């Protein structure tokens, strides 16, 4: 009973902290329309701020994952959260592009520190329901992404860019709870390995990991691209801010629900069918949103968000199953490096939008989930006995 209560409290605190942490991850896209209006940045320049945050928040996660795998680094979860919240809360006080670029990159280090350690903590207390529990943890982060426009769009509409300063408060609260409740380091001895030994031990799984990283990078480009381009597009169309926040919340909250369902389905039917099938469905759902109106359009947007993110937690678990002795690094690769590689391309999408149009850029993005789903068919599949069957 005490063990069950401990696990529940641990998962609860980590999940709520993940929600707040990922709310900050969707901070800059909501600020961009204000920055473009006040500073006169181009779409490419504005979207490069998101890329800078994404690069540091994602590409350095494997480094933190390596540190966590060597020894539990509990401090990373609360220090990382506080660091990111503090820097992002100051971004509304300047319109200097280069300073904003540095601040965006620096803030990303905070979430890069949080995710591998938090994911390893969740994995350590999830028992034999890793797919579902990891999906619940990831879903809480996706809810944070969804909450961001609901909180930030009205805040910036009322107070302008200076409204960013109050957003330090959630980070302080989350960091305090993590400091008190995040699980302590296990007392069992950990066999340390140098980086070369870890890479060598991972070599048999590199083929599968590489394929997973391609799938995640493509999905990340769509995800990051949409949350960056859609607010700018809606702003250019003079869409009511309330409607904008609703549509973004709908897509991202549906994505959180899809991620939760995806973890359950993958535990029952396998990782590969869920990853390939859900991504392939995202493209027609999103196009349904573009070509319809009213309630039907909203339904298609929700279905597109759910399909796009149904595989979010599943790819994390698949990576951890591929290299089970390096779970934090696996999380850093799947939630960090691959997502960062996708985020790198957002600046290119912004340049494409400057040359053609924002809607042209959105339409381009919507074909990528189908491409990722087709590529996911090359992944290996674990059957219920735990054996691996090769892709057909």
XYZ file of C-alpha atoms in Angstrom, residues 4 24-25 35-36 40 50 93 97 102 104 127 164 174 191 205 208 265 274 292 294 303 305 328 330 335 361:
27
model
C 1.530 2.187 -4.351
C 6.819 26.974 -21.302
C 7.901 25.005 -24.388
C 7.003 40.406 -31.470
C 6.292 40.553 -35.211
C 8.688 44.202 -37.336
C 11.537 28.973 -31.845
C 11.132 43.183 -21.997
C 16.631 40.247 -32.030
C 20.396 34.191 -26.959
C 15.606 31.603 -26.356
C 6.189 -1.392 -13.389
C 5.607 37.627 -19.873
C 6.755 23.605 -10.003
C 28.064 0.523 -12.935
C 20.271 -1.217 -31.840
C 16.315 0.658 -35.201
C -3.174 0.681 -27.890
C 0.277 2.435 -33.781
C -14.382 22.312 -44.238
C -17.742 25.152 -38.636
C -8.664 14.272 -34.944
C -3.968 16.579 -33.442
C 17.558 8.253 -19.918
C 16.934 6.801 -25.006
C 12.253 13.337 -26.874
C 3.849 26.578 -45.608
